[in-house]
Structure formats: C-alpha cells, structure tokens
XYZ file of C-alpha atoms in Angstrom:
759
model
C 83.433 87.994 90.769
C 79.386 88.119 91.498
C 77.290 85.697 90.873
C 76.003 86.259 87.178
C 72.778 85.191 89.284
C 71.767 88.195 91.123
C 71.878 89.749 87.701
C 67.946 91.443 86.591
C 67.738 90.073 83.266
C 68.616 86.285 84.368
C 65.700 84.716 83.706
C 65.355 81.629 82.568
C 68.541 78.935 81.571
C 69.455 78.537 77.661
C 66.844 76.990 75.703
C 69.303 75.240 73.034
C 72.069 73.283 73.331
C 75.962 75.237 72.590
C 75.230 72.798 69.426
C 72.137 73.939 68.894
C 73.057 77.133 68.933
C 75.967 76.720 66.637
C 74.683 75.202 64.194
C 72.027 77.347 63.954
C 73.793 80.938 64.216
C 75.570 79.051 61.298
C 72.101 79.255 59.216
C 71.239 82.371 60.177
C 74.141 84.144 60.228
C 74.692 83.285 56.633
C 70.834 84.412 56.138
C 72.445 88.355 57.926
C 75.008 88.354 55.433
C 74.194 87.100 52.520
C 71.799 88.684 50.130
C 68.044 86.073 49.430
C 69.333 85.759 45.963
C 72.317 84.438 46.289
C 71.514 82.137 49.676
C 71.079 78.409 48.763
C 70.989 75.136 50.652
C 74.458 74.509 49.325
C 76.118 78.019 51.157
C 73.734 77.143 54.557
C 75.792 74.264 54.540
C 79.607 75.183 53.004
C 78.615 78.176 56.214
C 77.369 75.477 59.041
C 81.113 73.535 58.194
C 83.162 76.950 58.022
C 81.005 77.504 61.414
C 82.541 74.198 62.539
C 86.290 74.921 61.539
C 86.618 77.828 62.962
C 88.751 78.980 65.545
C 86.683 79.167 69.797
C 88.797 80.384 71.636
C 90.408 83.613 72.496
C 92.862 84.836 74.514
C 92.228 88.554 75.825
C 96.003 89.657 77.092
C 96.182 92.695 78.503
C 95.217 96.061 78.163
C 97.152 98.808 76.905
C 96.904 101.013 80.055
C 98.265 104.465 81.058
C 101.690 104.671 83.175
C 101.645 107.015 85.151
C 105.380 108.264 87.088
C 105.333 109.947 90.324
C 107.487 112.176 92.539
C 108.278 111.789 96.898
C 106.426 113.647 99.130
C 108.723 114.344 101.907
C 106.134 112.256 104.335
C 107.004 108.957 102.138
C 103.366 109.691 99.799
C 103.692 110.439 96.398
C 102.108 113.127 93.806
C 101.571 112.074 90.220
C 104.101 114.236 88.299
C 102.249 112.733 84.901
C 100.048 109.626 82.892
C 101.925 108.204 79.946
C 99.289 106.726 76.811
C 98.012 105.684 73.843
C 95.149 105.287 75.252
C 93.540 106.206 78.400
C 92.690 103.690 80.372
C 92.348 102.764 83.963
C 91.115 99.122 85.288
C 89.049 99.124 87.118
C 86.839 95.721 89.084
C 83.132 94.667 89.267
C 82.196 96.451 92.436
C 84.003 99.951 91.335
C 81.147 100.481 88.412
C 78.111 102.209 89.169
C 75.086 98.891 88.849
C 73.785 102.248 86.675
C 76.716 101.734 84.004
C 76.311 98.178 83.968
C 71.510 98.511 83.543
C 72.597 101.305 81.157
C 74.652 98.781 79.003
C 73.299 95.974 79.259
C 69.275 97.720 78.325
C 70.144 99.422 75.788
C 72.595 97.015 73.889
C 71.590 93.644 74.483
C 68.477 93.247 76.486
C 68.827 89.013 77.465
C 72.576 89.487 77.365
C 72.022 87.255 81.173
C 69.889 84.759 78.593
C 72.138 83.918 75.616
C 74.989 82.282 75.615
C 77.231 84.537 73.227
C 74.765 84.858 70.701
C 71.059 86.144 70.532
C 68.859 83.920 68.003
C 66.208 86.022 68.396
C 67.994 89.259 67.462
C 69.905 87.538 65.178
C 67.018 86.507 63.057
C 65.335 89.317 63.207
C 68.637 91.379 61.706
C 67.935 88.197 59.354
C 64.906 88.564 58.460
C 65.410 92.566 57.562
C 69.248 92.169 56.010
C 67.112 89.417 53.007
C 64.175 92.240 52.850
C 66.337 94.802 52.198
C 68.526 92.696 49.727
C 71.934 94.295 51.845
C 73.457 93.994 55.216
C 71.843 96.337 57.756
C 71.582 95.401 60.955
C 74.105 93.323 62.689
C 73.220 91.911 66.051
C 76.452 91.671 67.770
C 75.365 90.982 71.410
C 77.574 92.266 74.037
C 79.911 89.578 74.327
C 80.581 89.796 70.669
C 80.870 93.760 70.486
C 83.859 92.566 73.649
C 85.162 89.596 70.891
C 85.657 92.601 67.972
C 87.245 95.009 70.760
C 89.331 92.051 71.582
C 91.133 91.970 68.345
C 90.501 95.306 67.265
C 93.417 95.774 70.387
C 94.987 93.153 69.387
C 95.862 94.877 65.901
C 96.637 97.431 67.528
C 99.113 96.602 69.313
C 101.333 95.048 67.061
C 104.351 97.437 65.571
C 104.437 96.463 62.837
C 102.109 99.128 60.396
C 101.820 96.428 57.645
C 100.321 93.898 60.202
C 98.538 96.148 61.700
C 96.734 97.327 59.369
C 95.778 94.003 58.042
C 94.838 93.091 61.440
C 92.669 96.021 62.069
C 91.180 95.581 58.444
C 90.027 92.081 59.086
C 88.974 92.588 62.777
C 86.730 96.120 61.767
C 85.412 94.464 57.755
C 81.762 93.797 57.661
C 81.625 90.237 56.053
C 80.681 86.975 56.597
C 84.269 85.772 57.746
C 84.530 88.290 60.314
C 80.455 87.805 61.229
C 81.003 83.734 61.466
C 84.594 84.043 63.899
C 83.327 86.428 66.239
C 80.017 84.500 66.405
C 82.554 81.544 67.077
C 84.620 83.444 69.540
C 81.944 85.022 71.714
C 80.462 81.464 71.889
C 83.768 80.540 73.120
C 84.457 82.682 74.836
C 80.822 82.291 77.648
C 81.995 78.929 78.147
C 85.169 79.930 79.656
C 84.078 83.091 81.479
C 80.793 84.249 83.643
C 78.500 86.756 82.333
C 79.715 89.260 85.094
C 83.557 88.797 83.606
C 82.175 89.536 79.924
C 80.312 92.666 81.063
C 83.515 94.146 83.333
C 85.912 93.672 80.216
C 83.751 95.186 77.981
C 83.247 98.940 80.372
C 86.921 98.491 80.333
C 88.240 98.178 77.017
C 85.675 99.730 74.890
C 86.104 103.523 74.319
C 84.628 106.164 75.374
C 85.817 108.603 72.253
C 88.996 109.826 71.697
C 91.755 108.720 73.723
C 89.798 108.131 77.068
C 88.869 104.007 76.993
C 86.889 102.433 79.648
C 84.424 103.517 82.164
C 86.658 104.504 84.644
C 88.487 107.540 82.178
C 85.605 108.193 81.322
C 84.089 108.680 84.417
C 87.083 110.868 85.001
C 87.674 112.800 82.163
C 83.588 113.599 81.026
C 82.694 113.881 84.778
C 85.661 114.496 86.489
C 84.320 112.268 89.117
C 84.911 107.579 89.747
C 82.901 105.068 87.693
C 81.758 104.149 90.583
C 80.359 107.579 91.260
C 78.199 107.928 87.664
C 74.508 108.957 88.384
C 71.928 107.684 86.521
C 71.745 110.251 83.282
C 75.890 110.361 83.090
C 75.746 106.744 83.161
C 73.652 106.725 79.890
C 75.209 109.443 78.451
C 78.348 108.024 78.677
C 76.670 103.920 76.987
C 74.973 106.384 75.183
C 78.459 107.053 73.249
C 79.501 103.183 72.800
C 78.507 102.282 69.686
C 79.516 106.284 67.805
C 82.318 106.741 70.395
C 84.097 110.369 67.790
C 80.489 111.117 67.048
C 78.560 111.048 70.485
C 81.279 112.687 72.718
C 80.440 115.449 74.992
C 83.839 117.583 75.584
C 82.642 118.908 71.744
C 79.371 120.514 72.191
C 77.999 120.626 68.863
C 77.706 116.590 70.469
C 75.922 117.660 73.357
C 72.399 117.171 71.986
C 73.060 114.445 69.630
C 74.534 112.574 73.208
C 71.740 113.291 74.931
C 68.586 112.184 72.396
C 70.089 109.497 72.491
C 70.470 109.543 75.550
C 67.343 110.298 76.902
C 65.148 107.773 73.821
C 67.278 104.635 73.368
C 68.894 104.406 76.380
C 66.909 106.552 79.962
C 63.400 104.738 77.261
C 65.441 101.335 77.578
C 65.992 101.130 81.619
C 63.011 101.828 82.403
C 61.277 99.777 79.810
C 62.963 96.437 81.533
C 62.680 98.254 84.923
C 66.341 98.898 86.085
C 64.944 102.781 87.150
C 61.721 103.487 88.569
C 59.792 106.297 86.299
C 60.342 109.259 89.013
C 64.347 107.803 88.090
C 63.645 108.287 83.954
C 61.571 111.015 84.672
C 64.815 113.141 86.789
C 67.367 111.413 84.378
C 65.798 113.528 81.304
C 64.991 116.432 82.597
C 68.468 116.851 83.391
C 71.036 118.162 81.459
C 74.054 116.626 79.753
C 76.503 118.606 81.808
C 80.237 117.872 80.933
C 82.884 118.194 83.610
C 85.445 117.681 81.927
C 89.038 116.565 83.667
C 92.150 116.872 81.469
C 94.388 114.015 82.488
C 98.163 114.823 83.275
C 98.742 113.735 79.255
C 103.196 113.338 79.422
C 105.733 115.196 80.674
C 104.562 118.979 79.663
C 101.956 118.783 82.015
C 104.255 117.882 85.488
C 104.162 120.709 88.452
C 106.881 122.220 89.647
C 108.952 122.360 86.676
C 109.396 118.622 87.093
C 108.905 118.121 82.688
C 112.332 117.748 82.681
C 112.899 115.254 84.966
C 110.026 113.176 84.418
C 111.595 113.251 80.266
C 114.438 112.416 81.435
C 112.640 109.325 83.339
C 111.244 108.602 79.909
C 114.329 107.584 78.790
C 115.382 105.508 81.164
C 112.907 103.673 79.858
C 113.701 103.697 76.686
C 116.836 102.546 77.314
C 115.891 99.958 80.124
C 116.090 96.520 78.869
C 113.012 96.393 81.444
C 110.891 97.564 79.539
C 111.615 95.044 76.050
C 114.151 94.066 74.075
C 114.611 97.411 71.635
C 114.402 100.806 71.823
C 110.356 101.575 70.035
C 109.241 98.197 70.960
C 110.223 99.904 75.590
C 108.092 102.921 74.887
C 105.234 100.555 73.270
C 105.331 99.182 76.576
C 105.662 101.705 78.353
C 102.704 103.453 77.019
C 100.202 100.941 76.840
C 101.524 98.971 79.738
C 99.597 100.981 83.141
C 103.500 100.722 84.902
C 103.439 102.985 88.144
C 106.810 104.946 87.430
C 107.884 105.682 91.567
C 110.381 108.000 91.377
C 113.515 109.667 93.126
C 112.571 113.156 92.509
C 111.888 115.110 96.257
C 108.688 116.996 95.797
C 109.836 120.311 98.637
C 112.831 120.172 97.243
C 111.915 120.011 93.086
C 109.845 122.888 94.065
C 111.851 125.366 95.879
C 114.764 124.264 93.316
C 112.143 125.354 90.374
C 110.755 128.843 91.682
C 114.284 129.889 92.617
C 115.128 129.158 88.472
C 111.883 131.468 87.966
C 113.079 133.954 90.495
C 116.281 134.145 88.892
C 117.056 133.567 85.550
C 114.669 133.910 82.708
C 113.328 132.146 79.935
C 115.633 133.621 77.192
C 117.557 136.828 76.567
C 117.221 139.209 74.079
C 121.204 138.834 74.585
C 122.555 135.452 74.871
C 121.054 131.727 73.376
C 120.604 131.732 77.627
C 120.484 127.971 79.400
C 120.128 127.602 83.255
C 119.934 124.005 85.243
C 119.844 123.051 88.747
C 119.786 119.224 89.400
C 121.168 117.604 93.000
C 122.033 114.084 94.101
C 122.190 112.329 97.303
C 125.464 111.182 98.231
C 125.747 107.117 98.913
C 123.007 106.298 96.990
C 122.685 108.834 93.504
C 118.787 109.228 93.909
C 118.308 112.624 92.085
C 116.764 115.238 94.542
C 115.636 118.230 92.211
C 116.314 118.874 88.310
C 115.023 122.679 87.111
C 115.669 124.299 83.808
C 114.920 128.212 83.486
C 113.360 127.017 80.015
C 109.625 125.933 79.286
C 109.571 122.587 78.709
C 107.722 121.459 74.542
C 107.504 117.515 73.588
C 108.778 118.367 69.866
C 110.492 121.564 68.073
C 108.970 124.813 68.586
C 109.881 128.542 68.128
C 109.179 129.733 71.309
C 112.877 130.909 71.853
C 112.020 130.430 76.057
C 111.517 126.548 74.879
C 112.521 123.767 74.400
C 113.086 119.918 74.477
C 116.641 118.956 75.111
C 116.937 118.267 78.509
C 120.168 120.570 79.305
C 120.942 118.614 82.025
C 121.927 115.595 80.842
C 123.604 113.138 78.334
C 122.099 113.915 74.184
C 121.474 110.166 75.308
C 118.815 110.485 76.913
C 116.913 113.657 75.649
C 120.079 115.785 76.587
C 122.153 118.645 74.688
C 125.784 117.600 74.402
C 126.914 118.751 77.522
C 129.435 122.702 78.427
C 132.668 122.468 79.060
C 132.714 122.664 83.850
C 135.299 124.482 83.446
C 137.560 124.932 87.542
C 135.337 122.709 88.876
C 137.376 119.598 87.050
C 140.059 120.607 89.032
C 138.741 117.978 91.569
C 140.006 115.313 89.900
C 143.451 116.601 89.378
C 143.179 116.754 92.922
C 142.358 113.574 93.926
C 145.230 112.266 91.948
C 147.064 114.087 93.311
C 146.310 112.723 96.847
C 146.325 109.348 95.415
C 149.937 109.661 93.750
C 151.656 110.481 97.721
C 151.428 114.206 97.195
C 149.829 117.110 99.524
C 148.303 119.523 100.120
C 151.044 121.103 101.811
C 153.222 121.010 98.363
C 154.013 124.663 96.705
C 153.668 124.611 93.119
C 154.391 127.086 90.484
C 150.826 129.573 89.726
C 152.220 132.399 87.684
C 151.869 132.163 83.804
C 154.440 129.939 82.485
C 154.475 127.979 79.130
C 154.699 124.677 79.812
C 156.378 121.724 77.588
C 154.160 118.822 76.231
C 157.644 117.294 76.490
C 157.562 117.804 80.276
C 154.201 115.119 80.594
C 152.788 111.913 80.820
C 149.963 110.473 79.179
C 149.346 107.097 79.442
C 147.105 107.102 76.807
C 146.950 109.674 74.167
C 149.864 110.643 72.421
C 151.333 114.478 73.981
C 152.332 115.706 70.843
C 151.451 119.851 69.999
C 152.825 123.225 70.398
C 153.934 124.733 73.869
C 150.623 125.215 76.344
C 150.750 128.827 78.303
C 146.912 128.910 80.490
C 146.515 132.149 81.840
C 145.971 133.413 85.509
C 142.320 135.995 86.429
C 143.787 139.340 84.805
C 147.526 138.154 85.134
C 148.003 137.519 88.187
C 151.302 136.073 89.354
C 150.322 134.321 92.354
C 154.267 132.686 93.348
C 154.554 129.609 94.417
C 150.735 128.395 96.348
C 150.238 126.128 98.123
C 148.168 123.220 96.527
C 145.245 123.992 99.118
C 145.135 127.924 98.110
C 145.731 126.840 94.648
C 142.100 125.254 95.216
C 140.417 127.335 96.803
C 141.923 130.507 94.907
C 141.350 128.289 91.351
C 144.764 129.265 90.446
C 144.586 127.936 86.220
C 148.889 127.085 85.909
C 149.289 125.885 89.476
C 147.693 122.901 88.539
C 148.974 122.827 85.252
C 152.193 122.340 86.889
C 150.603 119.775 89.405
C 149.274 117.213 86.842
C 153.367 118.058 85.122
C 154.238 115.527 88.095
C 151.260 113.111 87.524
C 149.911 110.670 84.264
C 147.403 113.307 82.304
C 145.194 109.007 82.097
C 145.384 108.696 85.590
C 143.798 112.041 86.689
C 141.374 111.379 83.440
C 140.331 107.719 84.692
C 139.726 109.096 88.371
C 137.372 111.070 87.057
C 135.989 108.135 84.785
C 135.610 106.729 88.728
C 133.601 109.644 89.740
C 131.146 108.570 87.005
C 132.670 111.242 84.378
C 132.091 111.181 80.720
C 131.355 113.463 77.980
C 127.698 113.699 77.480
C 127.872 113.699 73.242
C 129.171 110.208 74.025
C 132.736 110.392 73.281
C 135.946 109.735 74.791
C 136.530 112.061 77.726
C 140.143 113.826 77.199
C 143.223 113.854 79.571
C 144.697 116.314 76.936
C 146.041 119.277 78.839
C 143.637 122.440 79.337
C 141.129 119.377 79.969
C 142.936 119.608 82.984
C 140.885 122.998 84.097
C 138.054 121.810 82.264
C 137.655 122.103 78.721
C 134.852 118.697 78.385
C 131.493 119.034 77.789
C 129.965 117.631 80.882
C 126.237 116.943 81.550
C 125.344 119.332 84.740
C 124.038 116.096 85.974
C 126.765 113.803 85.379
C 129.338 116.678 87.678
C 126.799 116.491 90.259
C 126.812 112.667 91.167
C 130.635 112.831 90.766
C 130.469 115.731 94.148
C 128.181 113.046 95.267
C 130.917 110.496 95.300
C 133.173 112.925 97.269
C 130.732 114.151 99.349
C 130.278 110.167 100.523
C 133.195 108.736 101.289
C 135.012 108.455 97.483
C 131.323 106.352 97.123
C 129.839 107.114 93.620
C 126.890 106.172 92.629
C 125.601 106.697 89.158
C 122.712 108.380 88.930
C 119.515 107.608 89.264
C 115.803 108.723 88.794
C 113.613 105.202 89.818
C 113.132 104.150 93.510
C 110.657 101.195 92.337
C 108.623 99.979 89.116
C 104.387 98.442 89.424
C 103.354 96.588 86.361
C 100.247 96.912 86.486
C 99.618 93.952 88.460
C 100.872 95.697 91.206
C 103.994 93.427 90.735
C 107.372 94.773 91.765
C 109.603 94.735 88.403
C 113.598 95.537 88.956
C 113.955 99.409 88.685
C 118.148 100.743 87.448
C 120.245 99.871 90.109
C 122.939 103.148 91.010
C 125.902 100.734 90.933
C 127.885 102.393 94.128
C 131.270 101.644 94.263
C 134.498 102.400 95.963
C 135.805 104.863 93.389
C 138.259 106.813 95.760
C 140.173 105.866 99.541
C 138.369 107.074 101.858
C 140.943 108.832 103.110
C 141.695 111.192 99.442
C 138.008 111.364 99.485
C 138.477 112.371 102.805
C 140.859 114.992 102.145
C 139.695 115.780 98.817
C 136.250 116.498 100.788
C 138.857 118.822 103.579
C 140.036 121.510 100.749
C 137.301 121.671 98.763
C 135.758 124.076 101.345
C 138.324 126.525 101.326
C 136.605 127.600 98.413
C 132.958 128.103 100.339
C 134.935 129.054 103.454
C 137.930 132.109 102.133
C 137.468 131.376 98.858
C 136.372 131.453 95.477
C 132.438 130.874 96.279
C 132.134 132.409 99.518
C 129.421 133.894 97.315
C 128.052 130.853 97.992
C 127.894 130.035 101.618
C 124.772 129.205 103.287
C 126.004 129.854 106.109
C 123.194 127.791 108.258
C 125.793 125.974 110.694
C 126.135 123.308 107.749
C 129.298 122.656 106.431
C 129.732 122.021 103.076
C 131.958 121.924 100.651
C 132.009 123.342 96.850
C 134.114 124.614 93.582
C 133.553 127.292 90.854
C 133.932 127.612 87.079
C 134.334 129.535 84.392
C 135.046 128.788 80.375
C 136.450 130.797 78.412
C 134.876 134.183 78.006
C 132.738 133.742 80.506
C 130.472 131.786 78.091
C 129.284 128.882 80.995
C 129.426 129.799 84.651
C 129.266 127.041 87.159
C 129.339 125.991 90.987
C 128.923 122.925 92.361
C 128.844 121.586 95.632
C 128.051 119.413 98.544
C 127.051 118.106 102.322
C 126.920 115.008 103.154
C 123.373 114.518 102.220
C 123.294 116.419 99.057
C 125.346 117.729 95.931
C 123.760 120.173 93.223
C 124.941 121.619 90.271
C 124.383 124.764 89.325
C 125.120 126.449 85.354
C 124.289 129.465 84.133
C 125.529 130.381 80.287
C 125.654 130.061 76.726
C 122.808 126.608 74.743
C 125.337 128.081 72.000
C 127.089 130.996 70.837
C 129.615 132.608 73.547
C 128.469 135.694 74.992
C 130.292 136.591 77.758
C 128.318 136.513 81.486
C 129.984 139.347 82.010
C 127.833 141.197 80.440
C 124.573 139.918 81.164
C 121.599 140.231 83.329
C 119.169 138.015 84.186
C 116.594 138.873 85.827
C 118.255 142.395 86.802
C 120.716 140.617 88.762
C 124.526 140.236 87.596
C 124.224 136.829 85.291
C 128.330 135.629 86.470
C 127.519 135.896 89.525
C 124.375 135.045 89.424
C 124.793 131.389 89.716
C 125.800 131.217 94.201
C 122.430 133.330 94.115
C 120.390 130.098 93.328
C 123.241 127.711 94.965
C 122.878 128.783 97.976
C 118.800 129.237 97.721
C 119.168 125.662 96.763
C 121.499 124.495 99.349
C 120.039 126.165 102.728
C 116.639 124.315 101.318
C 118.191 120.721 100.887
C 119.559 121.606 104.440
C 116.593 122.795 105.675
C 113.993 119.996 103.977
C 116.625 116.638 104.551
C 117.511 115.047 107.608
C 120.665 116.552 109.400
C 123.311 116.750 107.195
C 126.341 114.705 110.154
C 130.263 116.363 109.020
C 132.528 115.566 106.491
C 134.991 113.297 107.518
C 138.924 114.104 109.879
C 141.475 114.172 106.223
C 143.957 112.474 106.004
C 146.937 114.395 107.642
C 149.775 112.903 105.610
C 147.630 114.257 103.229
C 147.045 117.292 104.293
C 151.100 118.023 105.921
C 153.063 116.354 103.715
C 155.080 113.569 104.983
C 158.011 116.716 105.073
C 159.586 115.079 101.667
C 157.536 116.485 99.385
C 156.180 119.658 101.497
C 158.316 122.422 100.226
C 159.012 121.401 96.354
C 158.614 123.460 93.997
C 158.109 123.659 89.642
C 159.018 126.620 89.940
C 162.116 129.405 90.550
C 160.350 132.491 91.342
C 161.375 133.290 95.411
C 158.415 130.756 97.533
C 156.082 133.047 99.658
C 156.317 132.214 103.306
C 153.616 129.543 104.197
C 151.236 129.404 106.987
C 151.301 126.013 109.191
C 148.118 124.034 108.062
C 146.254 122.099 110.458
C 143.516 119.695 110.595
C 140.473 121.647 111.247
C 140.966 124.491 108.934
C 141.947 124.382 103.885
C 145.422 124.787 105.222
C 146.316 129.213 103.036
C 149.146 131.315 102.609
C 148.837 134.769 104.207
C 149.444 136.474 100.848
C 146.592 135.319 100.228
C 142.663 137.632 99.504
C 139.770 135.811 99.789
C 137.941 136.451 96.584
C 134.991 139.633 97.081
C 131.531 138.261 97.915
C 130.249 137.719 93.428
C 127.304 139.076 94.791
C 128.084 142.230 95.099
C 131.338 142.594 92.448
C 129.886 140.416 89.086
C 133.347 141.968 87.381
C 136.212 139.525 87.759
C 139.308 142.104 89.318
C 142.881 141.701 89.345
C 143.766 139.771 92.350
C 139.929 137.538 92.112
C 139.801 134.873 91.026
C 136.518 133.737 91.490
C 135.291 131.786 88.104
C 138.376 131.816 85.885
C 137.695 130.671 82.724
C 139.836 127.494 81.621
C 141.537 129.697 78.773
C 142.467 132.930 80.457
C 142.014 132.287 84.506
C 140.718 129.449 86.345
C-alpha cells in the first residue's frame, strides 16, 4: 500500500491529540444533532460520556463480491460462462485505480482527509453551527472515513440471513440520530488508528454503491464506461464520484439522470478538483467540455447469459454449490455465500465440445413443437474421470417460470434435486446392466436364449430384494418378430426384448439392479431404483447424465466415476478449496467390462445403432433405446475418451416419435444424427482414443457347458463361430436398415424397440 505522505492533501500533522478529538467530537456532534433549544451542559456531558463508552473498533470483514463460472478451452485457458452476484463488485488494489478517481473523491467529499483523524472538526463545527441556526439536522459533516464506517455497517446488515435481524441492523446503520452519528465518529477514529489513509480510501472505493447492484469502482468503470478503474479519464472519474451520495438518482444508465449527473460532475466534482489543484485549468476546461457519454456494458449476470447453450450446465453448477458443504451448512447459506463470496469456479466443460453440441442440437431439434411437448438432450462424460465435457438441451434456459413452450428452467439432463426433471424411461439402453450381471455369473456371449415372444411366470424368477409376485409377464419384440433362439451377442446387437427377460430368468433381478447401481444408476426423482421384470428392458426413469456416466464406467474398464462439473474452486483470496470428488471405484471386474464393451460394438457395427457410427477409425460402443409407444428415443455410447447420451422424446405426454418431424428430420431416428455429429467432434477435439481392451475369451465363447443352453423349445438356429476380433452373431440375423433413411420400424428391424413392444 502506498505511503499516504505522497498524497497532495497531506499538509500538516493533526493539531489535536486523539483524546482531545474525542471530547470535542462528542460536544460537536451533540450540537450537530440536537436542536439549540435543548442543548444544555448536562446534554453535552452525557454525550461526551456516551461517546467515550462507545465501541472504537470495527471489523471490516470481507466484501460481497461476484462469483464467476468458467469453461475450459482446448489449450487450457478459460472462458467466462457467467457471473453470479447480489452485488456486482470486483475488488481492486491501489495501483489499479486511476489517480483521477482518488483525487475526485477526496477533493469533493473530504478535502482535509489526509489531515484529520477520522472526524473533521472544522467541518463538524460548521455543520453544528448550521444545525443550531436552523433548529434541525441539515448537515452531517461526514468524512470519507465516517462514510466508510457507514458502508461497512450497511454491508454487514445486508449479509444477515434472518430478515428481521437484517432490517433492524440496516435501520441502525442508516438512521439519522445522535446515537448513530456518535457511533460512526467513534468507529471512524478507531479505524484511523488501525489503517493508513490510503487503505481507508481504497476500502471506500471498493465498497461504495454506484447505483443498483453496481458496487465498487472497478464494477462501476466496467458497467458504466466499458473500461477498468485504472483507465478512467478525468471526466469519467468525476461522473462516477458524482454518484456516491445519490447513487440511484444520478446513475447514468438512465438517460433521464444524465443532465443532473453532468451538473454535479461539473459544479461540484470538477470544480473541487480545480480548487484543490488536483487538475489544471486546461484539464478542467477539457473535462467540462466533455459530455457524459456512458458505454453501458452489461455483466454476464446469471446462467442465462452463458454462451454456446451452456446455461443448463451453468445452472447445474449452481445446484452443486447449493448441495456442497464446501460453501456452507445449509442450501440457503451456501447460495448466499456463493453469490457474495467472490469465488472462481473452473468447470470441466470443454468450450469446443459444448459449442458443437449446442450447434448440433439447434440443427436437428427445435426448442418446441406444436405436435408434442418436445425435449432433447446431449451430455458427454469423460471415462475414467467423470468430468462432464458438454451438456446441451433443445430449450432456452430461463431462471424462473415461463409461458414460452420453448423455454424452461428444468434441466432435462440432470436429477430433480439438481434442477432437473424426474427423468425419462431409458428403454433398451438398460440392457447392458443385465448383460454385465450375466457375464459376472459365469455366462457367455455365445450362450443361446429364446428370443421369441413368450409368457414369463414370475414364480420362475429370483429377486432377493423384492417380491416377484404378480401377473405373468408377456413382453413383445419389435413388430412381433420371432427370432427363435439367438446368441446373447445377437440379442444385444438386435435388441431382442424376450431374450433379455429370458437371461434375467437365470439371474437374480436384485443383482441386476445392484450392478446398475454400482455404475451409478439411480432414479432421477430420488425414489428407489426398481428390480421388477419390466425394469430389465428399461422402465425406470433416469437422467441422461446418469446414463452417460454409467456408460463411461464401462468404457473405462469398469472404473465408474460419479459425474463432476468442477475442476477447481478458488475463493476471493485466491486460495484453492476442495472441489467435489468423482469418487471413482471399480464397479465391474475389468474382464467383465472389457467383454461388455466388446459386445456393445455389435449394435454400432451391425445392429440397431449403425446409423450412429461415425466411421472415423475410432472404436465406438453403443446401445439404442426406445420406450412404450416410441415416446422416448435414446442413443448412448462411447469411445475410450468420451461417453455421450442423446435423448429425444416427450417431456410429458406419449406422442410417438415415429409420427413427428424435428426440423425436417424423422423424430424417431434423429437421435442417430445427433450422436454421430457429437461423437465425430469428440473424436476430433479430444486426444486420440485408444481401442477398447480385448474381451475375456471364455466370456465370449463360453466354457462349453453353457454355450448351447436354451430356455425355449424352439428349433435352434445355426450358430456362427465367434472370434475375439468381431462380436459373434447368427447368420440369419440381418443388420437393421439405416434409421436416418427408414425412420419407421419395419418387420425384422429392431431399431429402438420399446420395452413393452420390442426393444
């Protein structure tokens, strides 16, 4: 901090000792605040005594500052997504404020600032005389130090959570009374014992309100003139200082206030600067001739200002804050601390991938439709870390309720407790968890199961965590097809519903659920994840982010990491705080994970997901999903570098996506166009993705005792010999046609079959 002796206003040492100042201040302030008719020696004596007994120390505390949320660029730099604040403030240092600002403030508000000890006795005497003459309180003689004290007390009051306590403290800090004036003077004198003049002046410039939610000289320079405090010119500095005693009446973002602001700037501020020789006559003349010309620069306030459709991700970050004990003990306390604490949140969001996801979404899916309550999401998670790289939605983010069908505050990608919806049925994308449990229990991809439509008796199923009672269950396959007995690999490649229920009959339904839970799967509404027969083919409502993270776990050799959105948190001092952890854990044995991933190449290479294949020499795994009446359509898959979940469907209602077009594309198959475009960009932007590990040969081919097991009486279909280099399949099974050219499921096409009628 610079030595205050360098300032132009330092002319002499104070002419009274602090004790004398206290006594005289007490007498003068009594005269200042009490009408002449009631001024007696007893009043004076009592006031002096009260003054000496008042607290003389003031804890400045941390100022309310805006918090900032950043995305990460490919080169490691960061891009500001949004700022969140109650008070738009950025604290700056002494050397980051133009001298003209300091000179304007001192010249106008407190010319003897560098001479007095917190209370200007000469000004106080004049004010007291004026008040005695008028019989009222017309002048306060507040020094910069006293104004600083008042601002600190107001800030402290506004930071209180309890509304009653907050209002009481604010009234005490602002009331026009003898008690308040005495306390203010006493604290000002104490403040001058603790801090240098320059420190007090800097504190004032950082705390002062400049109109609305603009606090501090840096935010004022940014907002009103599109510059920094260090770059303010003399007329700009004078215009801002003109507002400090009437911030909302003289703020220049309202054109109606500009004439009054300019008048105060010229008559009071610039004239005072000239009088006290902090500007020359030529500088004064030039400033007077310069009109007040604001360059209003709106701050990126709130998540709705986030670029590239990142508003929903930004909103998700704010919900993480509300749920993270790092920021406080309760949700309200955390949010208040975040809005006022000056945090910097460096997120996992990849700016390039986010821009591509947003552009892709806008290309293929409109924000609303006259045909249905249309929703769509894209979310990408990094395998092995859980870092969320992109998050897009077809609607426009708004912070509150909206009558616009294309706008909502709900984040369709996330859980309800994190600003999201109650989730969506995931259809056949859930089958990979049955497959994983199948392999864990010693079965193989080559084993054969009955894929024909059939009736399953619940008594033949095991569920160690719930009752399996109820009516018989008769799931259908797409278009009623009867594939006969098929290999488990083919059942996954072509998404045969009945085959997976037949597999579940040989397993524990509870353990299928537990395997899904080990990969982070849970309901978006917070209810218990189910383990019913129908859940095998995806009737649970789950958030897209949850599914993307689960598939990322498979792609990372079974190492599941809970999704994270924050890489680093810095507080206002620059100290790093603990960010939420991904809590990675080995959810699947690596051999099981490698074999599941191997099997998941089938849908991409020759099954229901061929239309999603980027065909860019990067290995991909994936699985499609469609729900009852095709109201929800999914494509989820991964490389070893990125796992992406795409959902297109009904936010509410059950309109079939086969009957809908989105921006001229088939609503049923547009998920493939989206996934392909997103994964192609992922493959280009991210480091080269490695191939998936080789599967366990026994898990592929079987040990011999189970490889030809059959749960039906149908005539077996000849079996192709599986090899480790390509997923095994049956020669009689044919790949699904390209969904982008054949949007309506045809006989024999298992693309996106729903859990009740065929996927």
